[in-house]
XYZ file of C-alpha atoms in Angstrom:
657
model
C 78.618 88.694 145.778
C 76.696 86.459 148.197
C 74.023 84.198 146.687
C 71.362 82.349 148.657
C 68.486 80.368 147.120
C 65.788 79.114 149.544
C 64.434 75.672 148.630
C 60.943 74.283 149.192
C 60.910 70.533 149.858
C 63.805 68.122 150.294
C 67.047 68.473 148.387
C 70.688 67.785 149.080
C 72.616 69.950 146.632
C 72.279 73.277 144.862
C 74.347 74.419 141.883
C 74.827 78.122 141.314
C 75.968 79.393 137.909
C 76.799 82.987 136.999
C 77.102 83.951 133.355
C 77.431 87.073 131.252
C 76.046 86.662 127.760
C 77.157 83.235 126.572
C 80.172 83.081 128.899
C 80.106 81.209 132.203
C 81.748 83.468 134.784
C 81.572 81.250 137.876
C 79.961 78.064 139.150
C 79.692 76.454 142.557
C 77.840 73.491 144.094
C 76.793 73.821 147.716
C 74.635 72.066 150.272
C 70.980 72.964 150.103
C 70.134 75.865 152.378
C 73.668 77.271 152.418
C 74.976 80.482 150.858
C 77.758 80.852 148.299
C 80.200 83.727 147.962
C 81.438 84.676 144.502
C 84.263 87.069 143.735
C 83.922 88.543 140.245
C 87.260 89.955 139.190
C 87.171 92.970 136.872
C 83.341 93.013 136.724
C 81.392 94.802 134.020
C 79.452 97.485 135.860
C 75.842 98.527 135.262
C 75.342 102.247 134.566
C 72.376 104.557 134.064
C 71.555 105.405 130.454
C 74.076 107.763 128.816
C 76.739 107.172 131.467
C 77.696 103.658 130.439
C 76.413 100.237 129.427
C 73.878 98.001 131.163
C 75.486 94.526 131.308
C 73.291 92.005 133.122
C 74.703 88.882 134.721
C 72.462 85.828 134.871
C 72.406 83.953 138.172
C 70.948 80.446 137.861
C 70.128 78.193 140.815
C 69.594 74.487 140.068
C 68.472 71.791 142.518
C 70.624 68.698 142.086
C 69.502 65.333 143.452
C 71.469 62.139 142.818
C 73.361 63.814 140.024
C 70.218 64.964 138.209
C 68.922 68.521 137.714
C 65.475 68.669 139.359
C 64.432 72.313 139.073
C 66.016 75.692 138.347
C 65.334 79.404 138.489
C 67.240 82.295 136.901
C 67.431 86.014 137.590
C 69.363 88.809 135.920
C 71.335 91.206 138.071
C 73.555 94.207 137.500
C 76.711 94.981 139.443
C 76.829 98.604 140.566
C 77.296 100.784 143.625
C 74.380 103.163 144.232
C 74.297 105.668 147.071
C 72.095 108.535 148.168
C 74.404 111.332 149.252
C 73.129 113.628 152.012
C 75.847 115.934 153.289
C 76.198 119.607 154.277
C 76.315 122.134 151.448
C 78.500 125.149 150.881
C 76.875 128.575 151.247
C 73.338 127.223 151.720
C 71.541 125.552 154.652
C 70.525 121.930 154.845
C 71.980 118.919 153.097
C 72.298 117.537 149.598
C 70.030 114.796 148.274
C 71.600 113.297 145.174
C 72.154 109.838 143.785
C 75.630 108.598 142.958
C 76.090 105.481 140.824
C 79.540 103.949 140.500
C 80.998 107.163 141.841
C 79.139 109.410 139.361
C 76.897 112.102 140.901
C 73.680 112.387 138.897
C 71.183 115.154 138.297
C 68.120 112.906 138.086
C 65.741 114.328 135.532
C 62.838 111.923 135.192
C 59.162 111.186 135.720
C 56.648 109.738 138.120
C 54.880 106.560 137.036
C 51.280 105.461 137.594
C 49.718 102.160 136.451
C 49.655 102.212 132.655
C 46.085 100.923 132.374
C 42.944 100.785 134.501
C 42.867 97.067 133.645
C 46.314 95.819 134.632
C 46.254 92.554 132.597
C 46.065 94.634 129.413
C 49.624 95.919 129.977
C 51.782 93.556 127.952
C 55.511 93.038 128.349
C 55.987 94.912 125.074
C 53.926 97.877 126.260
C 55.971 98.126 129.457
C 59.134 98.155 127.351
C 57.752 100.809 124.994
C 56.908 103.078 127.925
C 60.333 102.748 129.523
C 62.052 103.250 126.162
C 60.052 106.441 125.706
C 61.495 107.640 129.014
C 65.059 106.723 128.018
C 64.707 108.282 124.564
C 63.514 111.482 126.262
C 66.869 111.985 128.061
C 65.340 110.983 131.402
C 67.216 108.885 133.979
C 64.692 108.009 136.697
C 61.143 106.719 137.149
C 59.399 106.991 140.502
C 56.819 104.238 141.022
C 54.042 106.082 142.836
C 52.793 104.744 146.175
C 49.159 105.022 145.103
C 49.617 102.464 142.326
C 50.896 98.884 142.336
C 54.123 96.956 142.673
C 54.712 96.642 138.962
C 55.229 93.486 136.924
C 58.741 92.128 136.481
C 58.616 93.217 132.836
C 58.592 96.859 133.934
C 61.711 96.524 136.089
C 63.387 94.311 133.469
C 62.934 97.121 130.950
C 64.409 99.645 133.404
C 67.396 97.317 133.955
C 67.953 96.867 130.215
C 67.567 100.548 129.308
C 69.431 102.065 132.250
C 66.560 103.851 133.997
C 66.899 104.305 137.767
C 63.826 103.377 139.832
C 62.567 105.170 142.924
C 60.229 102.567 144.418
C 57.473 103.671 146.779
C 55.769 101.163 149.025
C 52.065 101.104 148.290
C 50.680 103.610 150.753
C 49.346 106.900 149.466
C 47.643 110.093 150.573
C 46.074 108.877 153.801
C 46.275 107.761 157.423
C 46.408 103.981 157.567
C 45.349 101.934 160.599
C 47.908 99.711 162.314
C 46.190 97.069 164.414
C 48.318 93.948 165.084
C 46.869 91.701 162.377
C 47.199 94.416 159.762
C 50.784 95.130 160.799
C 51.590 91.452 160.327
C 49.975 91.504 156.879
C 51.892 94.652 155.888
C 55.150 93.105 157.065
C 54.552 89.994 154.977
C 53.541 92.017 151.915
C 56.631 94.212 152.195
C 58.986 91.252 152.606
C 57.536 89.376 149.643
C 57.792 92.388 147.349
C 61.315 93.233 148.454
C 62.371 89.658 147.682
C 60.656 89.846 144.303
C 62.326 93.120 143.320
C 65.661 93.367 145.128
C 67.743 91.805 142.341
C 66.987 94.668 139.958
C 69.983 97.036 139.668
C 67.655 99.823 138.549
C 66.073 100.152 142.026
C 68.158 102.674 143.972
C 65.747 103.796 146.719
C 62.747 102.487 148.664
C 60.296 105.082 150.006
C 57.727 104.280 152.661
C 54.737 106.092 151.192
C 53.432 108.877 148.993
C 52.368 112.043 150.856
C 51.163 110.326 154.042
C 53.299 112.588 156.245
C 52.004 115.511 154.227
C 48.459 114.343 154.927
C 49.255 114.044 158.637
C 50.421 117.666 158.636
C 47.366 118.854 156.712
C 44.885 117.456 159.275
C 47.145 118.101 162.288
C 47.732 114.505 163.360
C 49.980 113.814 166.348
C 53.510 113.508 164.994
C 56.547 114.485 167.025
C 59.703 113.861 165.017
C 61.766 113.912 168.216
C 59.813 111.021 169.711
C 61.742 107.833 168.868
C 59.608 105.458 170.960
C 58.024 103.368 168.185
C 55.481 101.658 170.445
C 54.104 105.014 171.559
C 53.318 105.928 167.956
C 50.645 103.237 167.912
C 48.752 105.101 170.643
C 48.494 108.326 168.631
C 46.044 109.305 165.883
C 48.888 108.726 163.380
C 49.676 105.013 163.982
C 50.780 104.579 160.346
C 54.101 106.123 161.346
C 54.938 102.701 162.835
C 54.625 101.209 159.341
C 56.966 103.726 157.704
C 59.567 104.027 160.440
C 59.560 100.519 161.912
C 58.059 97.755 159.769
C 59.296 98.836 156.337
C 62.830 99.941 157.280
C 63.328 96.744 159.286
C 62.293 94.661 156.259
C 64.599 96.633 153.929
C 67.507 96.421 156.359
C 67.141 92.649 156.605
C 66.409 91.775 152.986
C 67.959 94.572 150.891
C 70.464 96.474 153.042
C 72.420 97.946 150.136
C 69.496 100.116 148.906
C 68.646 103.276 150.817
C 65.301 103.457 152.640
C 63.495 106.827 152.812
C 60.482 107.045 155.201
C 58.213 108.759 152.686
C 57.929 111.084 149.748
C 58.096 113.946 150.482
C 60.245 113.612 153.589
C 62.968 115.572 155.366
C 63.662 118.706 157.341
C 61.336 120.400 159.787
C 58.317 119.358 157.721
C 57.469 117.938 154.296
C 57.700 121.404 152.712
C 61.275 122.063 153.877
C 63.265 122.744 150.683
C 66.659 122.339 152.377
C 66.547 118.650 153.400
C 65.259 115.538 151.634
C 62.720 115.687 148.810
C 59.662 117.864 148.250
C 56.533 117.745 146.103
C 56.231 121.192 144.538
C 52.537 121.736 143.829
C 52.351 125.490 144.304
C 52.131 125.599 140.523
C 48.716 124.154 139.550
C 47.653 123.310 143.136
C 48.333 125.323 146.300
C 49.038 129.015 145.806
C 48.980 128.592 142.001
C 52.254 130.436 141.442
C 53.428 131.560 138.034
C 55.588 128.870 136.477
C 58.151 131.505 135.558
C 59.001 131.547 139.287
C 60.084 127.916 139.554
C 63.567 129.065 140.605
C 62.000 130.279 143.869
C 60.194 126.961 144.321
C 63.212 124.653 144.258
C 64.144 121.927 146.712
C 67.105 119.633 147.171
C 65.177 117.045 145.107
C 61.749 117.729 143.603
C 60.056 114.356 143.292
C 56.685 115.709 142.070
C 55.504 118.784 140.162
C 53.332 119.223 137.117
C 50.993 121.046 134.768
C 48.004 119.677 132.873
C 47.493 119.615 129.115
C 45.021 118.056 126.724
C 46.085 114.851 124.959
C 46.585 114.525 121.221
C 43.568 115.427 119.108
C 43.837 111.889 117.712
C 43.318 110.558 121.243
C 40.277 112.785 121.765
C 38.773 111.674 118.448
C 39.336 108.049 119.506
C 37.210 108.355 122.651
C 34.444 110.523 121.166
C 31.692 108.109 119.995
C 31.414 109.781 116.585
C 35.021 110.872 116.297
C 35.538 114.042 114.266
C 31.785 114.278 113.640
C 30.807 114.133 117.309
C 28.733 117.124 118.526
C 30.791 117.065 121.761
C 34.015 117.766 119.879
C 34.833 121.007 121.690
C 36.953 121.609 124.843
C 34.154 122.333 127.328
C 31.800 119.540 126.272
C 30.486 117.105 128.882
C 32.286 114.174 127.248
C 35.666 115.899 127.137
C 35.116 117.346 130.612
C 34.396 113.825 131.902
C 37.828 112.794 130.657
C 39.551 114.872 133.339
C 39.296 113.874 136.999
C 41.437 116.666 138.487
C 39.574 118.841 140.957
C 39.057 122.320 139.545
C 40.762 121.531 136.268
C 38.625 123.915 134.183
C 39.562 126.929 136.309
C 43.243 126.040 136.549
C 43.799 125.351 132.866
C 41.978 128.601 132.067
C 43.996 130.506 134.691
C 47.381 129.500 133.303
C 46.250 129.990 129.720
C 44.844 133.463 130.301
C 47.909 134.549 132.274
C 50.317 133.518 129.542
C 48.936 133.581 126.009
C 46.169 134.608 123.649
C 43.924 131.640 122.972
C 40.383 130.627 122.085
C 38.495 127.361 122.607
C 37.830 126.962 118.880
C 38.999 125.262 116.840
C 39.740 122.288 119.087
C 43.097 121.651 117.429
C 44.442 125.108 118.315
C 43.097 124.952 121.868
C 44.775 121.581 122.425
C 47.977 123.045 120.994
C 47.812 126.012 123.400
C 47.385 123.789 126.465
C 50.321 121.664 125.339
C 52.444 124.759 124.675
C 51.608 126.011 128.162
C 52.555 122.672 129.735
C 55.743 122.506 127.670
C 56.828 126.000 128.689
C 55.991 125.316 132.336
C 57.837 122.014 132.691
C 60.849 123.082 130.639
C 61.137 126.126 132.896
C 61.242 123.881 135.976
C 63.912 121.525 134.615
C 65.975 124.426 133.290
C 65.870 126.543 136.455
C 66.379 123.657 138.883
C 69.212 122.175 136.829
C 70.866 125.581 137.082
C 71.178 124.811 140.814
C 73.281 121.709 140.110
C 76.502 123.656 140.618
C 79.121 121.016 141.323
C 80.725 119.378 144.393
C 79.364 120.833 147.604
C 76.839 122.923 145.695
C 74.283 120.313 144.673
C 71.481 122.692 145.654
C 68.938 120.846 143.504
C 69.695 117.317 142.328
C 66.531 116.049 140.714
C 63.234 116.843 139.035
C 60.602 114.128 138.541
C 57.587 115.396 136.659
C 54.114 114.197 137.541
C 53.709 112.200 135.334
C 55.020 110.312 132.287
C 51.946 108.194 131.535
C 48.173 107.797 131.750
C 45.942 104.851 132.670
C 43.182 105.906 130.223
C 42.648 108.450 127.407
C 42.339 111.656 129.393
C 43.382 115.269 129.934
C 45.968 115.161 132.728
C 49.448 116.079 133.918
C 51.054 113.349 131.786
C 53.637 114.304 129.161
C 52.643 111.327 126.979
C 49.041 110.213 126.669
C 47.519 106.759 127.091
C 48.451 105.731 123.535
C 52.128 106.703 124.114
C 51.682 109.826 122.003
C 54.087 112.462 123.320
C 52.678 115.837 124.234
C 54.891 118.770 123.365
C 56.281 118.919 126.925
C 57.999 115.602 126.276
C 60.205 117.292 123.704
C 61.002 120.437 125.703
C 61.981 118.260 128.680
C 64.116 116.142 126.354
C 65.995 119.246 125.217
C 66.480 120.513 128.775
C 67.944 117.142 129.819
C 70.367 116.950 126.873
C 74.052 116.331 127.689
C 74.682 120.028 127.132
C 72.144 122.845 127.329
C 72.046 126.611 127.656
C 69.528 128.624 129.623
C 68.359 132.224 129.767
C 66.346 133.936 132.471
C 64.947 137.452 132.038
C 64.960 139.344 135.325
C 63.615 142.814 136.131
C 65.499 145.052 138.562
C 63.876 148.177 139.954
C 66.069 151.000 141.264
C 64.312 153.756 143.267
C 65.741 157.246 143.129
C 67.768 157.580 146.375
C 66.637 161.219 146.684
C 62.985 160.202 146.278
C 62.873 156.735 147.824
C 59.283 157.055 149.050
C 57.828 157.491 145.568
C 56.686 154.629 143.386
C 56.918 156.854 140.316
C 60.578 157.860 140.294
C 61.920 154.338 139.705
C 64.361 153.145 137.071
C 63.636 149.666 135.694
C 66.446 147.549 134.298
C 65.709 144.284 132.484
C 68.600 141.842 132.278
C 69.140 138.399 130.862
C 71.132 135.823 132.811
C 72.767 133.078 130.739
C 74.206 129.817 131.987
C 75.347 126.511 130.546
C 74.629 123.033 131.936
C 77.201 120.353 131.149
C 75.945 116.941 132.331
C 78.786 115.089 130.647
C 81.735 113.581 132.495
C 84.376 115.724 130.854
C 85.066 119.449 130.835
C 84.127 121.334 127.706
C 85.361 124.600 126.231
C 82.796 126.651 124.303
C 82.047 130.064 122.867
C 78.740 131.744 123.728
C 76.973 133.681 120.968
C 74.011 135.938 121.770
C 71.618 137.199 119.089
C 68.453 139.303 119.282
C 65.540 140.241 117.016
C 62.612 142.588 117.031
C 59.561 140.344 117.317
C 57.435 142.612 115.118
C 59.790 143.411 112.253
C 62.019 140.334 112.355
C 65.051 142.629 112.171
C 68.184 141.320 113.867
C 69.229 143.885 116.475
C 72.245 142.192 118.080
C 74.783 139.478 117.344
C 77.922 139.077 119.423
C 80.110 136.387 120.942
C 79.884 137.407 124.596
C 82.308 134.801 125.899
C 85.124 132.963 124.143
C 86.837 129.798 125.304
C 84.496 129.479 128.261
C 85.222 126.432 130.420
C 82.125 124.443 131.337
C 83.316 122.019 134.042
C 81.939 118.496 133.878
C 78.661 117.499 135.508
C 77.469 120.908 136.633
C 75.926 124.208 135.580
C 78.069 127.293 135.090
C 77.041 130.948 134.959
C 78.063 132.622 131.679
C 76.969 136.273 131.772
C 74.366 138.724 133.064
C 73.679 141.591 130.669
C 70.992 144.079 129.747
C 68.495 142.890 127.152
C 70.209 143.774 123.846
C 67.482 145.979 122.420
C 67.481 148.419 119.534
C 66.254 151.364 121.581
C 65.290 152.020 125.170
C 61.971 150.476 126.142
C 62.080 147.681 123.567
C 62.612 144.899 126.118
C 59.035 143.740 125.604
C 59.495 143.184 121.875
C 63.016 141.726 121.841
C 63.608 138.002 121.370
C 67.032 136.779 122.535
C 68.798 133.545 121.610
C 71.917 132.048 123.165
C 74.101 129.475 121.426
C 76.948 127.409 122.783
C 79.438 126.821 119.990
C 82.427 124.560 119.742
C 85.443 126.674 120.654
C 88.196 126.949 118.074
C 90.607 125.355 120.546
C 88.226 122.596 121.618
C 89.379 119.060 120.920
C 86.107 117.387 121.842
C 84.492 115.465 119.013
C 81.625 114.018 121.046
C 78.103 114.631 119.824
C 76.584 116.691 122.611
C 73.848 118.308 120.554
C 70.586 119.132 122.315
C 68.746 117.610 119.364
C 67.946 120.872 117.567
C 70.338 121.418 114.682
C 70.423 124.896 113.143
C 72.477 126.935 110.708
C 72.218 130.557 111.848
C 74.166 133.131 109.923
C 77.344 134.546 111.494
C 77.893 131.312 113.375
C 80.478 129.434 111.339
C 81.136 126.961 114.155
C 79.516 123.742 115.274
C 76.465 124.399 117.395
C 76.331 122.449 120.663
C 73.279 123.981 122.356
C 70.612 126.591 121.672
C 67.850 128.341 123.582
C 65.458 131.124 122.533
C 64.076 133.438 125.216
C 60.911 135.510 124.713
C 59.455 138.451 126.630
C 56.720 137.222 128.955
C 53.846 136.955 129.261
C 53.554 135.866 125.651
C 50.034 137.335 125.453
C 51.479 140.859 125.368
C 53.518 140.228 122.223
C 52.402 141.432 118.808
C 53.290 138.143 117.161
C 53.580 138.313 113.399
C 52.219 135.631 111.109
C 55.135 134.501 108.958
C 54.702 134.851 105.227
C 57.383 132.287 104.527
C 57.126 129.583 107.207
C 58.638 126.574 105.469
C 58.378 122.966 106.600
C 60.140 120.836 104.015
C 60.494 117.075 104.290
C 63.908 115.926 103.099
C 64.201 113.685 100.059
C 65.051 110.653 102.193
C 62.124 111.378 104.537
C 64.378 111.498 107.598
C 64.069 115.153 108.584
C 61.899 118.257 108.299
C 63.567 121.646 107.693
C 61.869 124.644 109.336
C 62.551 128.313 108.631
C 60.773 131.690 108.701
C 61.502 135.358 108.089
C 60.170 136.534 111.494
C 60.493 135.039 115.006
C 57.859 132.322 115.463
C 56.982 130.865 118.858
C 56.405 127.158 119.341
C 56.364 125.697 115.840
C 54.863 122.211 115.993
C 55.109 119.775 113.115
C 52.192 117.396 112.649
C 51.137 114.497 110.460
C 47.819 112.709 110.123
C 49.761 109.448 109.739
C 50.232 107.924 113.204
C 53.209 105.933 111.945
C 55.162 109.163 111.463
C 57.123 109.992 114.608
C 59.064 113.208 115.182
C 62.223 113.006 117.291
C 61.796 116.631 118.359
C 58.996 119.173 118.235
C 57.700 122.544 119.404
C 60.749 124.580 118.430
C 61.174 128.340 118.287
C 62.207 129.732 114.901
C 64.209 132.913 114.389
C 65.217 134.592 111.109
C 68.396 133.550 109.369
C 68.498 129.922 110.435
C 67.012 126.571 109.546
C 66.006 124.010 112.169
C 66.032 120.326 111.258
C 63.732 117.916 113.066
C 64.506 114.185 112.678
C 61.591 112.015 111.517
C 60.841 108.289 111.598
C 58.238 106.496 109.498
C 57.797 109.116 106.789
C 57.462 108.181 103.132
C 57.452 110.024 99.821
C 53.795 110.954 100.137
C 53.910 112.060 103.789
C 52.276 115.456 104.344
C 53.750 117.527 107.181
C 51.839 120.552 108.490
C 52.717 123.155 111.091
C 51.008 124.897 113.964
C 52.334 127.835 115.986
C 51.314 130.411 118.552
C 49.294 133.213 116.999
C 48.338 131.434 113.780
C 44.647 131.759 114.699
């Protein structure tokens, strides 16, 4: 470790102290202006959340003059090795794009970050910490600081250091073509250098990126940009002079001041263009923006690292009531009112929310509570689908086909309908919980796929075709040890609630560490031919009888289904889609019972129920999980914080109105 502390004014000596907790690790006195080299034997390494601890060494520099301490400054650092690995892949074109910390390859599930308030001074140190803790508690590992925002306060990065959240740091250029006259270039250089020096000691920062979507903008308006032209001075004579900033000024500053952290010219960047899914990162906006694809097709929209994607949803009804002048009595308390419409600045948001709602589920704008629920269910299904399908492509060494998913966005800067998964008041939307489950240490996924087989004797007819509907099941083990599991598959008729299938389809299945593994592809287990559209299928990963692992790898949803008899490690319920075609039954016995100690809610029903949400009018009551699917014969427990003896818990689900 090399330490250098520039000094303003005259001084003769500088003392450098390194400590960990209350223990002094090393100390050295040097001449002012010199550098000191420290060798820390057997250091305590800094790890991302879940993969280890986050020890922070304190480095203190003190000016010493005539034996007296004149002034001092301290910074906390973490010791770790962070690399961005880009290497050829097996069986697919392009290169990988994954982060490795202390030798551990990571699938980076996380979020993009915007300023947390329109009035920056209102963001306290505590609020920064609460936001970052919300990310960590949601099983996320990375925050990308968006290039259209600000270089955040030290409190933000301190929280990321303390909680083990990796930071992708954009430089502050976004969505445009910036000029590059000499005086401005000098100003940009100075700004970049000052911010690098301010931030470079944070172990959480693992990548610098030159801009947000500026190369994408250049492509969209056909600016002059030849990737093969390496003559930097010639770039200044084109109609895209900003390239000089991203490929000359910023990388030079990073190389000089922070050479150990990778510099990436922009986000997205890589390949033949910014949409190339085989190299670098992409922003996948063909769901919501662009071609407005179905979110069920996210597997076809993957990239090596997806650093932006999203779906809008309304905020909590409590948040809406807070900004309506008359609260619950306001005449504008309906989804299409001018006041609520004003609280959404996305272009074309009315059409796009309506499009994805009408394609996927039965809904109505009244009452407001159910409409808000439907938009949040839609967002939750959409984002969970992306994490689940892209994480499936994390297939182990040499097959890191997709290595990250950063949702746009975690937070809001005002009370608004947006792409955030938590609203301005840090109230999680339901997508927060589905993402949390998908990023659990162990998860199981199901995809329903339709195969059409034309009659070979009548291949020109669109009538004589046999349709086969299969489910594909896989397990994702993000832990650092192999795990042996059994896979149980169960199925029910959505209309009668009758169980139509229950079988262990794989025993003693090895799930290798830190990758996804295919389990089985099988026909939908239906009662009779043609029932695919009314059959709900659940997959469970159970602790194998020969497994010796005692680690808690639960996805957060604890159940007790009949016929199981073994510890459940992961669970996922798959429904025929679109959900709007289902004849959903209203349960007669949907139970939501708060435990005697107030620490959990038990949910059960006699028919399959989609998207059961637990709610409380008391804002102090916080649910650790939410929006769970219920199937007959099992109870789901949801952990609760802040409940008391008199707490009333209510439920909401798809089809209740």
